[in-house]
XYZ file of C-alpha atoms in Angstrom:
168
model
C 128.732 83.370 64.759
C 127.646 81.159 67.625
C 124.647 81.589 69.857
C 125.393 81.258 73.529
C 122.772 79.878 75.813
C 123.125 80.204 79.547
C 121.697 77.424 81.631
C 120.038 77.968 84.958
C 121.453 76.428 88.057
C 118.229 75.074 89.581
C 114.661 76.224 89.351
C 113.682 79.869 89.487
C 112.549 80.930 92.943
C 108.813 80.867 93.348
C 107.146 83.775 95.109
C 106.102 83.015 98.660
C 102.438 82.285 99.244
C 100.542 85.176 100.761
C 100.062 84.696 104.483
C 98.123 87.233 106.520
C 97.801 86.829 110.253
C 95.406 89.239 111.938
C 94.905 89.708 115.638
C 92.218 91.905 117.190
C 93.689 94.075 119.910
C 92.031 96.256 122.532
C 91.966 99.929 121.556
C 93.936 100.955 124.646
C 96.990 99.167 123.163
C 97.029 101.457 120.116
C 99.701 104.125 119.800
C 98.784 107.452 121.398
C 98.390 109.123 118.003
C 96.106 106.317 116.742
C 93.897 106.685 119.826
C 93.824 110.461 119.332
C 92.529 109.995 115.775
C 89.843 107.541 116.907
C 88.767 109.841 119.751
C 88.466 112.805 117.381
C 86.397 110.734 114.943
C 84.127 109.622 117.801
C 83.788 113.219 118.979
C 82.840 114.399 115.479
C 80.413 111.443 115.035
C 80.224 112.033 111.279
C 82.784 112.563 108.579
C 83.135 116.268 107.972
C 85.936 118.517 106.710
C 86.731 119.271 110.355
C 88.052 115.696 110.769
C 90.601 116.364 108.020
C 91.366 119.807 109.456
C 92.150 118.129 112.787
C 94.387 115.534 111.079
C 96.301 118.253 109.207
C 96.679 120.508 112.247
C 97.842 117.598 114.418
C 100.300 116.437 111.732
C 98.553 113.053 111.496
C 97.057 113.099 108.003
C 100.135 111.541 106.399
C 99.785 108.495 108.690
C 96.287 107.747 107.387
C 94.715 106.149 104.359
C 91.229 107.304 103.398
C 88.691 105.530 101.186
C 85.168 106.637 100.288
C 82.242 105.926 97.998
C 80.019 108.432 96.231
C 76.798 106.486 96.641
C 75.243 103.125 97.482
C 76.247 101.470 94.204
C 79.712 103.042 94.098
C 82.605 100.978 95.507
C 85.064 102.354 98.015
C 87.816 104.277 96.241
C 91.284 105.204 97.426
C 91.089 108.953 98.086
C 94.274 109.480 100.084
C 97.134 107.081 100.781
C 99.426 107.833 103.704
C 103.189 107.385 103.962
C 103.178 104.114 105.969
C 101.041 102.361 103.373
C 103.187 103.699 100.542
C 106.357 102.639 102.335
C 105.127 99.042 102.469
C 103.228 98.680 99.185
C 105.232 101.166 97.113
C 104.660 104.507 95.429
C 103.961 102.841 92.070
C 101.153 100.861 93.731
C 99.838 104.087 95.260
C 99.782 105.868 91.900
C 98.020 102.900 90.289
C 95.179 102.738 92.846
C 94.609 106.390 93.764
C 91.019 107.356 92.883
C 90.378 103.760 91.800
C 87.897 101.276 93.300
C 89.401 98.906 95.858
C 88.246 96.066 93.574
C 91.043 97.057 91.161
C 93.800 96.725 93.762
C 96.387 94.366 92.242
C 96.972 92.837 95.703
C 93.518 91.272 95.551
C 93.813 88.773 98.401
C 95.384 91.303 100.762
C 92.807 93.946 99.795
C 89.985 91.474 100.426
C 91.304 90.661 103.922
C 91.793 94.304 104.890
C 88.423 95.106 103.300
C 86.771 92.865 105.892
C 88.089 95.230 108.595
C 86.749 98.205 106.659
C 83.317 96.594 106.347
C 83.244 95.796 110.051
C 84.146 99.351 111.041
C 81.540 100.827 108.674
C 78.809 98.405 109.715
C 79.335 98.603 113.457
C 80.023 102.311 113.577
C 82.834 101.496 116.010
C 86.559 101.643 115.445
C 88.516 98.395 115.223
C 92.175 97.883 116.049
C 94.236 95.017 114.644
C 97.793 93.825 114.310
C 98.664 92.302 110.931
C 101.657 90.183 110.020
C 102.010 89.786 106.244
C 104.362 87.602 104.221
C 104.349 86.870 100.498
C 103.621 90.454 99.433
C 107.061 91.909 98.834
C 109.133 92.090 101.988
C 107.353 90.708 105.080
C 105.902 93.409 107.314
C 103.991 93.865 110.566
C 101.661 96.766 111.236
C 98.804 97.885 113.419
C 95.747 99.565 111.991
C 93.128 101.593 113.804
C 90.148 101.775 111.460
C 87.059 103.946 111.788
C 84.212 103.771 109.305
C 81.112 105.723 108.412
C 77.998 104.741 106.525
C 75.309 107.323 105.973
C 72.738 107.813 103.228
C 74.348 105.145 101.076
C 77.779 106.786 101.183
C 80.558 104.941 102.952
C 83.987 105.991 104.130
C 86.928 104.511 105.993
C 89.872 106.151 107.713
C 92.731 103.816 108.552
C 95.552 104.954 110.849
C 98.520 102.701 110.047
C 101.606 102.162 112.205
C 104.205 99.993 110.450
C 106.088 98.171 113.197
C 108.617 96.240 111.109
C 109.592 95.590 107.520
C 111.842 92.541 107.225
């Protein structure tokens, strides 16, 4: 009996290096539904169940990703992951990070970059709006994210309204 060995024709393809381009945009350029979410969060001033009631009633909850901490020493954890995020990063990724600290996100470099937007929104108490172009993390994609953050009594929370513009 012979053993067959197949040879490769050239080197195996290497994964593309992660490249994240972020551009700060004025809030008035956000989609109408993103602006509506930000306005409701501003009107409420603090994170309460009524914010989530509004999102559900308006049919906008599934477009959002929500992260929160339990206390000052607790990291942000993925509490809810919306459809646009799952469409780009995958349902398996979503299952692996739900209720987990953001530090455990397997897309560490991407999570760190997006985490800077979360920190800014929580620290400033003002929403931020950015356009991201990402390559090297699965299929290239472009999205906008309107992010509002809260920080009160050591607890922190972030609501991110994601609009995926393209997946290449």
